Amino acid sequence: VRAVKLVIAIVRPERANHVLEALYRAEVRGLSMTRVQGHGGEIDRVETYRGTTVKMELSEKVRFEIGVSDHFVEPTVNAIVEGARTGEVGDGKIFVLPVDQVIRIRTGELDTAAVTPVESA
Amino acid sequence: VIATIDTGDTAWMLTATALVLLMTPALGLFYAGLVRSKNTLNTFMMSIAALGAVGITWAFVAYSLAFSGDGAFIGNLDNAFLHNVGLATARGLTIPDLLFMAYQATFCIITAALISGAVVERMRFLPFMLFMVLWACLVYAPMAHWVWGNGWLAQDGTLDWAGGVPVEMASGFSAFAAAIVVGARKDFGRQAVLPHNSVYVLTGAGLLWFGWFGFNGGSGLNASGATLSFTNTLLAPAATLVVWIVFDYVIGGKATAIGAATAIIVGCVLITPAAGYISPMSAILLGAIGAIPSYLFIQKRPGTRLDETLDVLAAHGISGFFGILFIGFFASADWNNISDGLFFGHPGQLWDQAQAVLAAPAYAFVGTFVLLRVLGALMPLRVTEREEGTGLDVAQHGEEAYVQGDGAILISPEAGFAFERVVEQP
């Protein structure tokens, strides 16, 4: 049974902290984030450096990658939407992907066990 | 007595003028490191803009309001547009009058720029430029006149070597008012807002200290008498730095870099009013004990609702206040040939200093408060919340400090260059 999904979310950098807070409240603990350049149909920024005027087609975005058990997909997605949404074009996307296998490196645990946070001692 | 031009004095004051001018871009660097990366250029530009806008304002009007005429409160317009400001000596000095004007210009420039620290990351650029121009004329010029233009404080005997009143208390308490009128950043108190480049902060602080040798060392307006104020500018900040690091260890357990940079500024501010009036050992004492009020204020301020973002009030207002009062206790006629303080048998000096620390904060606060309220009635002072989110670099200047260049498409190459024009496909 494929009990694990990978949630990839691309959000505005200025909303990244709100997303982290919302995920924390939803008790989603394991995640990674990267700063990326992206374009999601928002209006291009025009910038001028001396005589050179350019249209910036890519904007700073933050990409979250979160491995979760099936039943955690919905709370995770809801938390991301709550944290990232401003209502303007360029708020980002969330992708939910099936995952073949997840392995926790330290213990060798697989799938659901591997994405379930360790109970703190 | 008509004084003649002294080559040594003139050479030093030319140098000191350039040293103080450097302090303004140094301040821009210091401030830029303290803000988030998306506001780097806007923050830096507020200082850079002062070099232009305030520099011209000084030559046109503000210099005359500060240094022409004998009014108790403010000067007159006799020297407006540099009328009668020439290459001959004046005011009993041994340097050209024009050089005196240029030297004083650099003070007004950095003082106006200092206030930007209270409003960075949300104030629009244009109203801030207009504010600096008006502030130079209506707040800085009168306060400089009080202590250096034979105004009421000078006549009462208040000692202010290099600007405890018009520079440090004026900028600090103006920053206090500006932070209230403009209001807090939308993220203030809601999320952690951290300095984005501590190396800029340290480099800026170092360059400010370097420039401060011209600020304090030049404020005697001659070379022969510059040694005391110059050396005190070395000693007092050194003492502040040591005390600050000790406090960091005792209170937080670690010596912080941003704390050290702050200590350098606080130490330089503390010695600014007193540099030419107290002994070198008194300067060390001033730098050491003067660190305490600023340190405590900077620890507590972020927990309040006052988003005086880069702590201009703590670093400049409070330290300037402390430095001015310290003169009243520790001024030494053995060193300054003018007056003793309370501890050397002249308690009256303390009263002269006390007048300055009552009047300067009140005038600066009220003046700035009213000025910004009036400006705010004419135009929005703040960027929109959305622009605050994306950052003021793109929103206000159409540039970024750390450009990736990926996905940048040329839309208008300069005419005359043989670039291939990018044409929109139909």
Coordinates of C-alpha atoms in Angstrom, one line a residue:
Chain A
V1 CA 0.0 0.0 0.0
R2 CA 1.3 3.4 -0.9
A3 CA 0.6 5.2 2.3
V4 CA 2.9 8.1 1.8
K5 CA 2.7 11.3 -0.4
L6 CA 5.2 14.0 -1.2
V7 CA 3.7 17.5 -0.9
I8 CA 5.6 20.1 -2.9
A9 CA 4.5 23.7 -2.4
I10 CA 5.9 26.8 -4.1
V11 CA 5.0 30.0 -2.3
R12 CA 6.0 33.7 -2.0
P13 CA 9.1 34.2 0.1
E14 CA 7.4 36.8 2.3
R15 CA 4.7 34.2 3.1
A16 CA 7.2 31.4 3.9
N17 CA 7.2 32.2 7.7
H18 CA 3.5 32.2 7.8
V19 CA 3.5 28.8 6.1
L20 CA 6.0 27.4 8.6
E21 CA 3.8 28.7 11.4
A22 CA 0.7 27.2 10.0
L23 CA 2.5 23.8 9.4
Y24 CA 3.7 23.9 12.9
R25 CA 0.2 24.5 14.3
A26 CA -1.0 21.6 12.1
E27 CA 1.7 19.4 13.7
V28 CA 3.5 18.8 10.5
R29 CA 7.1 18.5 11.6
G30 CA 9.4 17.1 8.9
L31 CA 10.0 19.4 6.0
S32 CA 12.7 21.0 3.9
M33 CA 12.6 24.3 2.1
T34 CA 14.7 25.9 -0.8
R35 CA 14.8 29.3 -2.3
V36 CA 14.0 29.0 -6.0
Q37 CA 13.3 31.2 -9.0
G38 CA 10.0 30.8 -10.6
H39 CA 7.2 32.3 -12.6
G40 CA 3.5 31.7 -12.1
G41 CA 1.8 34.3 -14.4
E42 CA 2.2 37.3 -12.2
I43 CA 3.0 40.7 -13.7
D44 CA 6.7 41.0 -14.6
R45 CA 8.8 43.4 -12.7
V46 CA 10.6 46.0 -14.7
E47 CA 14.0 47.0 -13.4
T48 CA 16.6 49.5 -14.7
Y49 CA 20.3 49.4 -14.2
R50 CA 21.9 52.5 -15.7
G51 CA 20.7 52.4 -19.4
T52 CA 19.7 48.8 -19.3
T53 CA 16.0 48.1 -18.6
V54 CA 14.9 44.5 -18.1
K55 CA 11.8 42.6 -17.5
M56 CA 12.3 40.1 -14.7
E57 CA 10.4 37.0 -15.7
L58 CA 11.5 35.0 -12.6
S59 CA 10.6 35.9 -9.1
E60 CA 12.0 34.7 -5.8
K61 CA 9.9 31.8 -4.5
V62 CA 10.3 29.3 -1.7
R63 CA 9.7 25.6 -2.3
F64 CA 8.7 23.3 0.5
E65 CA 9.0 19.6 0.3
I66 CA 7.1 17.6 2.8
G67 CA 6.7 13.8 3.0
V68 CA 3.5 12.9 4.8
S69 CA 1.3 9.9 5.5
D70 CA -1.9 9.8 3.5
H71 CA -4.2 11.0 6.3
F72 CA -1.9 14.0 6.8
V73 CA -2.1 15.3 3.2
E74 CA -5.2 17.3 3.8
P75 CA -4.1 19.1 7.0
T76 CA -0.8 19.8 5.3
V77 CA -2.3 21.3 2.2
N78 CA -4.8 23.3 4.3
A79 CA -2.0 24.7 6.4
I80 CA 0.0 25.7 3.3
V81 CA -3.0 27.4 1.7
E82 CA -3.7 29.3 5.0
G83 CA -0.2 30.5 5.3
A84 CA 0.6 31.3 1.7
R85 CA -2.6 32.8 0.3
T86 CA -2.8 36.6 -0.4
G87 CA -5.4 36.4 -3.1
E88 CA -3.1 38.0 -5.7
V89 CA -1.6 36.3 -8.8
G90 CA 1.6 34.7 -7.8
D91 CA 0.6 33.0 -4.6
G92 CA 2.0 29.7 -5.8
K93 CA 1.0 26.0 -6.3
I94 CA 0.8 22.9 -4.3
F95 CA 1.6 19.5 -5.9
V96 CA 0.8 16.2 -4.2
L97 CA 2.8 13.3 -5.6
P98 CA 2.7 9.6 -4.9
V99 CA 5.9 8.2 -3.4
D100 CA 7.3 4.7 -4.1
Q101 CA 9.2 4.4 -0.9
V102 CA 10.5 6.5 2.0
I103 CA 13.4 5.3 4.1
R104 CA 14.5 6.9 7.4
I105 CA 18.3 6.8 7.1
R106 CA 19.0 6.5 10.8
T107 CA 16.8 3.5 11.6
G108 CA 16.0 2.0 8.2
E109 CA 12.2 2.5 8.9
L110 CA 10.0 2.5 5.8
D111 CA 7.1 4.6 4.5
T112 CA 4.6 5.7 7.1
A113 CA 7.0 4.9 10.0
A114 CA 9.7 6.9 8.3
V115 CA 7.6 10.1 8.0
T116 CA 6.1 9.9 11.5
P117 CA 7.9 12.3 13.8
V118 CA 9.9 10.7 16.5
E119 CA 8.3 11.2 19.9
S120 CA 10.5 13.5 21.8
A121 CA 11.9 11.9 24.9
Chain B
V1 CA 41.1 91.2 15.1
I2 CA 41.2 89.8 11.5
A3 CA 42.7 86.4 11.6
T4 CA 44.7 85.2 8.7
I5 CA 44.5 81.8 7.0
D6 CA 46.7 79.1 8.5
T7 CA 47.8 76.5 6.1
G8 CA 48.0 73.7 8.7
D9 CA 44.5 74.4 10.0
T10 CA 43.2 74.6 6.5
A11 CA 44.8 71.4 5.4
W12 CA 43.4 69.6 8.4
M13 CA 39.9 71.0 7.9
L14 CA 39.9 70.0 4.2
T15 CA 40.8 66.5 5.3
A16 CA 38.3 66.4 8.1
T17 CA 35.5 67.5 5.8
A18 CA 36.2 64.5 3.5
L19 CA 36.4 62.2 6.6
V20 CA 33.0 63.3 7.8
L21 CA 31.5 63.0 4.3
L22 CA 32.5 59.4 4.2
M23 CA 30.5 58.8 7.3
T24 CA 27.2 59.1 5.4
P25 CA 27.8 56.2 2.9
A26 CA 29.3 54.3 5.9
L27 CA 26.0 54.9 7.7
G28 CA 24.2 53.6 4.7
L29 CA 26.2 50.4 4.7
F30 CA 25.7 50.0 8.5
Y31 CA 21.9 50.4 8.1
A32 CA 21.7 48.3 5.0
G33 CA 23.3 45.4 6.8
L34 CA 20.7 45.7 9.6
V35 CA 17.7 45.4 7.4
R36 CA 16.3 42.4 5.4
S37 CA 17.9 41.8 2.0
K38 CA 14.8 43.0 0.1
N39 CA 15.3 46.5 1.6
T40 CA 19.0 46.8 1.2
L41 CA 19.1 49.4 -1.5
N42 CA 16.3 51.5 -0.2
T43 CA 17.9 51.7 3.2
F44 CA 21.3 52.6 1.7
M45 CA 19.7 55.1 -0.7
M46 CA 18.1 57.1 2.2
S47 CA 21.6 57.9 3.3
I48 CA 23.0 58.5 -0.2
A49 CA 20.1 60.8 -1.0
A50 CA 21.0 63.0 1.9
L51 CA 24.4 63.7 0.3
G52 CA 22.5 65.3 -2.6
A53 CA 19.4 66.8 -1.1
V54 CA 20.7 68.0 2.2
G55 CA 24.0 69.1 0.8
I56 CA 22.2 71.5 -1.6
T57 CA 19.7 72.6 1.0
W58 CA 22.6 73.5 3.3
A59 CA 24.3 75.6 0.7
F60 CA 21.0 77.3 -0.3
V61 CA 19.3 78.0 3.0
A62 CA 20.2 75.9 6.0
Y63 CA 23.8 77.1 6.5
S64 CA 22.6 80.6 6.7
L65 CA 19.8 79.8 9.1
A66 CA 22.4 78.1 11.4
F67 CA 25.4 80.3 11.2
S68 CA 24.4 83.8 10.0
G69 CA 23.0 86.4 12.5
D70 CA 22.8 86.6 16.2
G71 CA 19.2 85.6 17.0
A72 CA 18.7 83.5 20.1
F73 CA 16.7 80.9 18.4
I74 CA 17.6 80.9 14.7
G75 CA 19.9 82.7 12.3
N76 CA 18.9 84.8 9.3
L77 CA 19.1 84.5 5.5
D78 CA 22.1 86.9 5.0
N79 CA 24.3 84.0 3.8
A80 CA 21.6 82.2 1.8
F81 CA 22.8 80.8 -1.5
L82 CA 26.3 81.3 -0.2
H83 CA 26.0 85.1 -0.4
N84 CA 29.2 86.6 1.1
V85 CA 30.6 83.1 1.8
G86 CA 34.1 83.3 0.3
L87 CA 37.7 82.3 0.5
A88 CA 38.6 84.9 3.2
T89 CA 38.5 84.0 6.9
A90 CA 35.6 84.8 9.1
R91 CA 34.3 84.3 12.6
G92 CA 37.8 84.6 14.0
L93 CA 38.8 81.3 12.4
T94 CA 42.0 80.6 10.5
I95 CA 40.4 78.7 7.6
P96 CA 38.4 80.0 4.6
D97 CA 34.7 80.7 5.4
L98 CA 33.7 78.6 2.4
L99 CA 35.6 75.6 4.0
F100 CA 33.7 76.2 7.3
M101 CA 30.5 76.0 5.3
A102 CA 31.5 72.8 3.6
Y103 CA 32.6 71.2 6.8
Q104 CA 29.4 72.0 8.6
A105 CA 27.4 70.7 5.5
T106 CA 28.7 67.2 6.1
F107 CA 27.3 67.3 9.7
C108 CA 23.8 68.3 8.5
I109 CA 23.9 65.6 5.8
I110 CA 24.7 62.7 8.1
T111 CA 22.3 63.9 10.8
A112 CA 19.4 63.9 8.5
A113 CA 20.4 60.5 7.1
L114 CA 20.6 59.1 10.7
I115 CA 16.8 59.5 11.1
S116 CA 16.1 57.1 8.3
G117 CA 17.0 54.3 10.8
A118 CA 13.6 54.8 12.4
V119 CA 11.5 54.4 9.3
V120 CA 13.3 51.9 7.0
E121 CA 11.5 49.0 5.5
R122 CA 8.2 50.9 5.1
M123 CA 8.6 54.6 4.4
R124 CA 8.4 55.8 0.8
F125 CA 11.5 57.3 -0.6
L126 CA 10.2 60.6 -1.9
P127 CA 8.5 61.8 1.3
F128 CA 11.7 60.9 3.2
M129 CA 13.8 63.1 0.9
L130 CA 11.3 66.0 1.3
F131 CA 11.4 65.4 5.0
M132 CA 15.2 65.6 5.1
V133 CA 15.2 68.9 3.2
L134 CA 12.6 70.5 5.5
W135 CA 14.1 69.0 8.6
A136 CA 17.6 70.4 7.8
C137 CA 16.1 73.9 7.7
L138 CA 13.5 73.7 10.5
V139 CA 15.1 71.4 13.1
Y140 CA 18.8 71.0 12.4
A141 CA 19.6 74.6 11.5
P142 CA 18.0 76.2 14.6
M143 CA 19.6 73.6 16.9
A144 CA 23.0 74.1 15.4
H145 CA 22.5 77.8 15.8
W146 CA 21.7 77.3 19.5
V147 CA 25.1 75.8 20.3
W148 CA 27.4 76.9 17.5
G149 CA 25.9 80.0 15.9
N150 CA 25.9 82.1 19.1
G151 CA 22.3 81.1 19.9
W152 CA 20.8 80.9 23.4
L153 CA 22.6 77.8 24.6
A154 CA 26.0 79.2 23.5
Q155 CA 25.3 82.4 25.2
D156 CA 24.4 80.6 28.4
G157 CA 27.7 78.7 28.3
T158 CA 26.5 75.3 27.2
L159 CA 29.4 73.3 25.9
D160 CA 28.8 71.1 22.9
W161 CA 31.9 70.1 21.0
A162 CA 30.7 68.2 17.9
G163 CA 27.0 68.0 18.2
G164 CA 25.4 66.4 21.2
V165 CA 22.5 68.8 20.6
P166 CA 22.1 69.3 16.8
V167 CA 23.4 65.9 15.8
E168 CA 22.9 63.2 18.4
M169 CA 19.9 64.4 20.4
A170 CA 18.3 65.9 17.3
S171 CA 18.5 62.8 15.3
G172 CA 17.7 60.4 18.1
F173 CA 14.6 62.2 19.3
S174 CA 13.5 63.0 15.8
A175 CA 13.8 59.2 15.1
F176 CA 11.5 58.6 18.1
A177 CA 8.9 60.9 16.7
A178 CA 9.3 59.6 13.1
A179 CA 8.8 56.0 14.3
I180 CA 5.5 57.0 16.0
V181 CA 4.2 59.0 13.0
V182 CA 5.1 56.5 10.3
G183 CA 4.1 53.5 12.4
A184 CA 5.5 50.1 12.8
R185 CA 6.3 47.7 10.0
K186 CA 3.6 45.2 9.3
D187 CA 5.8 42.3 10.4
F188 CA 7.0 44.0 13.6
G189 CA 6.3 41.9 16.7
R190 CA 4.7 39.3 14.5
Q191 CA 7.7 37.6 13.1
A192 CA 11.4 37.6 13.6
V193 CA 13.0 40.3 11.4
L194 CA 16.7 39.8 11.4
P195 CA 19.7 41.7 10.0
H196 CA 20.7 40.3 6.6
N197 CA 24.4 41.0 6.6
S198 CA 26.4 41.5 9.8
V199 CA 29.6 42.0 7.8
Y200 CA 28.1 45.2 6.3
V201 CA 27.2 46.3 9.8
L202 CA 30.7 45.8 11.2
T203 CA 32.3 47.4 8.1
G204 CA 29.9 50.4 8.3
A205 CA 30.7 50.8 12.0
G206 CA 34.4 50.7 11.3
L207 CA 34.2 53.3 8.6
L208 CA 32.0 55.5 10.8
W209 CA 34.6 55.4 13.5
F210 CA 37.3 56.3 11.0
G211 CA 35.2 59.3 9.8
W212 CA 34.4 60.3 13.3
F213 CA 38.1 61.4 13.7
G214 CA 37.2 64.2 11.3
F215 CA 33.9 64.8 13.0
N216 CA 35.3 65.3 16.5
G217 CA 38.9 66.1 15.5
G218 CA 37.8 68.8 13.2
S219 CA 35.2 70.4 15.4
G220 CA 37.8 72.7 17.0
L221 CA 38.2 74.1 13.5
N222 CA 41.9 74.1 13.7
A223 CA 44.8 71.6 13.6
S224 CA 46.8 72.7 16.6
G225 CA 44.0 72.1 19.1
A226 CA 42.7 68.9 17.5
T227 CA 44.8 66.4 19.4
L228 CA 42.6 66.0 22.5
S229 CA 39.3 65.5 20.7
F230 CA 41.0 63.3 18.2
T231 CA 42.5 61.0 20.8
N232 CA 39.4 61.0 22.9
T233 CA 37.6 59.7 19.8
L234 CA 40.0 56.7 19.9
L235 CA 39.6 56.1 23.6
A236 CA 35.9 56.5 24.5
P237 CA 34.6 54.1 21.8
A238 CA 37.3 51.6 22.8
A239 CA 36.0 51.7 26.4
T240 CA 32.4 51.3 25.2
L241 CA 33.4 48.3 23.1
V242 CA 35.0 46.6 26.0
V243 CA 32.0 47.2 28.3
W244 CA 29.5 46.1 25.7
I245 CA 31.3 42.8 25.1
V246 CA 31.5 42.2 28.9
F247 CA 27.7 42.9 29.1
D248 CA 27.1 40.6 26.2
Y249 CA 29.0 37.8 28.0
V250 CA 27.2 38.4 31.3
I251 CA 23.7 38.8 30.0
G252 CA 23.6 36.7 26.9
G253 CA 26.6 34.4 27.4
K254 CA 28.2 35.3 24.0
A255 CA 29.9 38.3 22.5
T256 CA 27.9 39.4 19.5
A257 CA 29.1 41.1 16.4
I258 CA 26.1 43.4 15.9
G259 CA 26.5 44.3 19.6
A260 CA 30.2 45.2 18.9
A261 CA 29.2 47.4 15.9
T262 CA 26.5 49.1 18.0
A263 CA 29.1 49.7 20.8
I264 CA 31.4 51.5 18.3
I265 CA 28.6 53.9 17.3
V266 CA 27.4 54.4 20.9
G267 CA 31.0 55.2 22.0
C268 CA 31.6 57.6 19.2
V269 CA 28.3 59.4 20.0
L270 CA 29.1 59.6 23.7
I271 CA 32.4 61.3 23.1
T272 CA 31.0 63.6 20.4
P273 CA 29.7 66.5 22.6
A274 CA 32.6 66.1 25.1
A275 CA 35.6 65.3 22.9
G276 CA 37.4 68.6 23.3
Y277 CA 36.4 69.3 26.9
I278 CA 37.4 66.4 29.1
S279 CA 40.6 64.6 29.9
P280 CA 41.5 61.3 28.1
M281 CA 40.9 59.3 31.3
S282 CA 37.5 61.0 31.7
A283 CA 36.8 60.0 28.0
I284 CA 37.5 56.4 28.9
L285 CA 35.1 56.7 31.9
L286 CA 32.5 58.3 29.7
G287 CA 32.7 55.6 27.1
A288 CA 32.5 52.9 29.8
I289 CA 29.6 54.1 31.9
G290 CA 27.8 55.7 29.0
A291 CA 27.4 52.3 27.5
I292 CA 24.9 51.2 30.2
P293 CA 21.8 53.3 29.4
S294 CA 22.0 52.5 25.6
Y295 CA 22.7 48.8 26.3
L296 CA 19.7 48.5 28.5
F297 CA 17.4 50.5 26.2
I298 CA 18.4 48.4 23.2
Q299 CA 17.7 45.2 25.1
K300 CA 14.2 46.3 26.1
R301 CA 13.0 48.4 23.0
P302 CA 12.2 45.5 20.7
G303 CA 9.8 44.1 23.3
T304 CA 7.8 47.3 23.2
R305 CA 5.3 48.5 20.5
L306 CA 7.8 51.2 19.4
D307 CA 9.3 50.1 16.0
E308 CA 12.1 52.6 16.1
T309 CA 13.7 50.1 13.8
L310 CA 17.5 50.6 14.0
D311 CA 17.6 52.1 17.5
V312 CA 18.6 55.6 16.6
L313 CA 17.0 56.8 19.8
A314 CA 19.1 54.5 21.9
A315 CA 22.4 54.9 20.0
H316 CA 22.2 58.6 19.4
G317 CA 19.5 60.3 21.4
I318 CA 20.3 58.6 24.8
S319 CA 24.0 58.6 24.3
G320 CA 24.0 62.2 23.2
F321 CA 22.0 63.1 26.2
F322 CA 24.4 61.3 28.5
G323 CA 27.5 62.8 26.8
I324 CA 26.2 66.4 27.1
L325 CA 25.4 65.9 30.8
F326 CA 28.8 64.3 31.4
I327 CA 30.5 67.5 30.4
G328 CA 28.7 69.2 33.3
F329 CA 30.5 66.9 35.7
F330 CA 33.9 66.2 34.1
A331 CA 34.8 69.3 32.0
S332 CA 38.4 70.2 32.8
A333 CA 39.8 73.7 32.2
D334 CA 43.2 72.2 32.4
W335 CA 42.4 70.5 29.1
N336 CA 39.9 72.8 27.4
N337 CA 41.0 76.3 28.7
I338 CA 37.3 77.2 28.9
S339 CA 35.4 75.8 31.8
D340 CA 35.4 73.2 34.6
G341 CA 32.6 70.9 35.5
L342 CA 31.0 70.1 38.8
F343 CA 33.8 67.7 39.9
F344 CA 36.4 70.4 39.2
G345 CA 34.7 73.1 41.2
H346 CA 32.2 74.7 38.8
P347 CA 28.7 73.4 39.4
G348 CA 27.2 76.0 37.2
Q349 CA 28.4 74.1 34.1
L350 CA 26.0 71.3 35.0
W351 CA 23.1 73.6 34.8
D352 CA 24.2 74.9 31.4
Q353 CA 24.4 71.3 30.2
A354 CA 21.0 70.5 31.8
Q355 CA 19.3 73.2 29.8
A356 CA 20.5 71.5 26.6
V357 CA 19.2 68.1 27.5
L358 CA 15.8 69.5 28.4
A359 CA 15.4 71.7 25.3
A360 CA 17.0 69.6 22.6
P361 CA 14.9 66.4 22.9
A362 CA 11.7 68.4 23.2
Y363 CA 12.4 70.6 20.2
A364 CA 13.6 67.7 18.0
F365 CA 10.6 65.5 18.9
V366 CA 7.9 68.1 18.4
G367 CA 9.5 69.6 15.3
T368 CA 9.8 66.2 13.6
F369 CA 6.3 65.1 14.8
V370 CA 4.6 68.2 13.3
L371 CA 6.7 68.1 10.1
L372 CA 5.9 64.5 9.3
R373 CA 2.2 64.9 10.2
V374 CA 2.0 67.8 7.7
L375 CA 3.9 65.8 5.0
G376 CA 1.6 62.9 5.8
A377 CA -1.4 65.0 5.2
L378 CA -0.1 65.9 1.7
M379 CA 1.1 62.4 0.6
P380 CA 1.2 58.9 1.8
L381 CA 4.3 58.3 3.9
R382 CA 4.2 54.5 3.7
V383 CA 4.4 52.0 0.8
T384 CA 1.4 49.7 0.5
E385 CA 1.3 46.5 2.6
R386 CA 2.0 44.5 -0.5
E387 CA 5.0 46.5 -1.5
E388 CA 6.2 46.1 2.1
G389 CA 6.0 42.4 1.6
T390 CA 7.9 42.3 -1.7
G391 CA 10.5 44.8 -0.4
L392 CA 11.2 48.4 -1.1
D393 CA 14.1 47.8 -3.4
V394 CA 11.9 46.7 -6.2
A395 CA 8.9 48.7 -5.2
Q396 CA 10.7 52.1 -4.8
H397 CA 13.8 51.8 -6.9
G398 CA 13.2 49.1 -9.5
E399 CA 16.4 47.4 -8.6
E400 CA 17.6 44.6 -6.4
A401 CA 20.7 44.4 -4.3
Y402 CA 21.4 40.8 -5.1
V403 CA 20.3 40.4 -8.7
Q404 CA 20.1 36.9 -10.0
G405 CA 19.9 37.9 -13.6
D406 CA 18.1 34.7 -14.5
G407 CA 15.0 35.3 -16.6
A408 CA 15.9 39.0 -17.2
I409 CA 14.8 40.0 -20.6
L410 CA 16.2 43.1 -22.2
I411 CA 13.4 45.5 -23.2
S412 CA 15.1 48.8 -24.0
P413 CA 18.7 48.7 -24.8
E414 CA 20.2 52.2 -25.0
A415 CA 19.9 53.7 -28.4
G416 CA 23.2 53.7 -30.3
F417 CA 24.2 50.2 -29.1
A418 CA 23.9 47.5 -31.7
F419 CA 21.8 45.1 -29.6
E420 CA 19.2 43.0 -31.1
R421 CA 15.9 44.3 -30.0
V422 CA 13.6 41.9 -28.3
V423 CA 10.3 42.1 -30.1
E424 CA 7.1 40.8 -28.6
Q425 CA 5.7 38.0 -30.8
P426 CA 2.2 38.8 -32.0

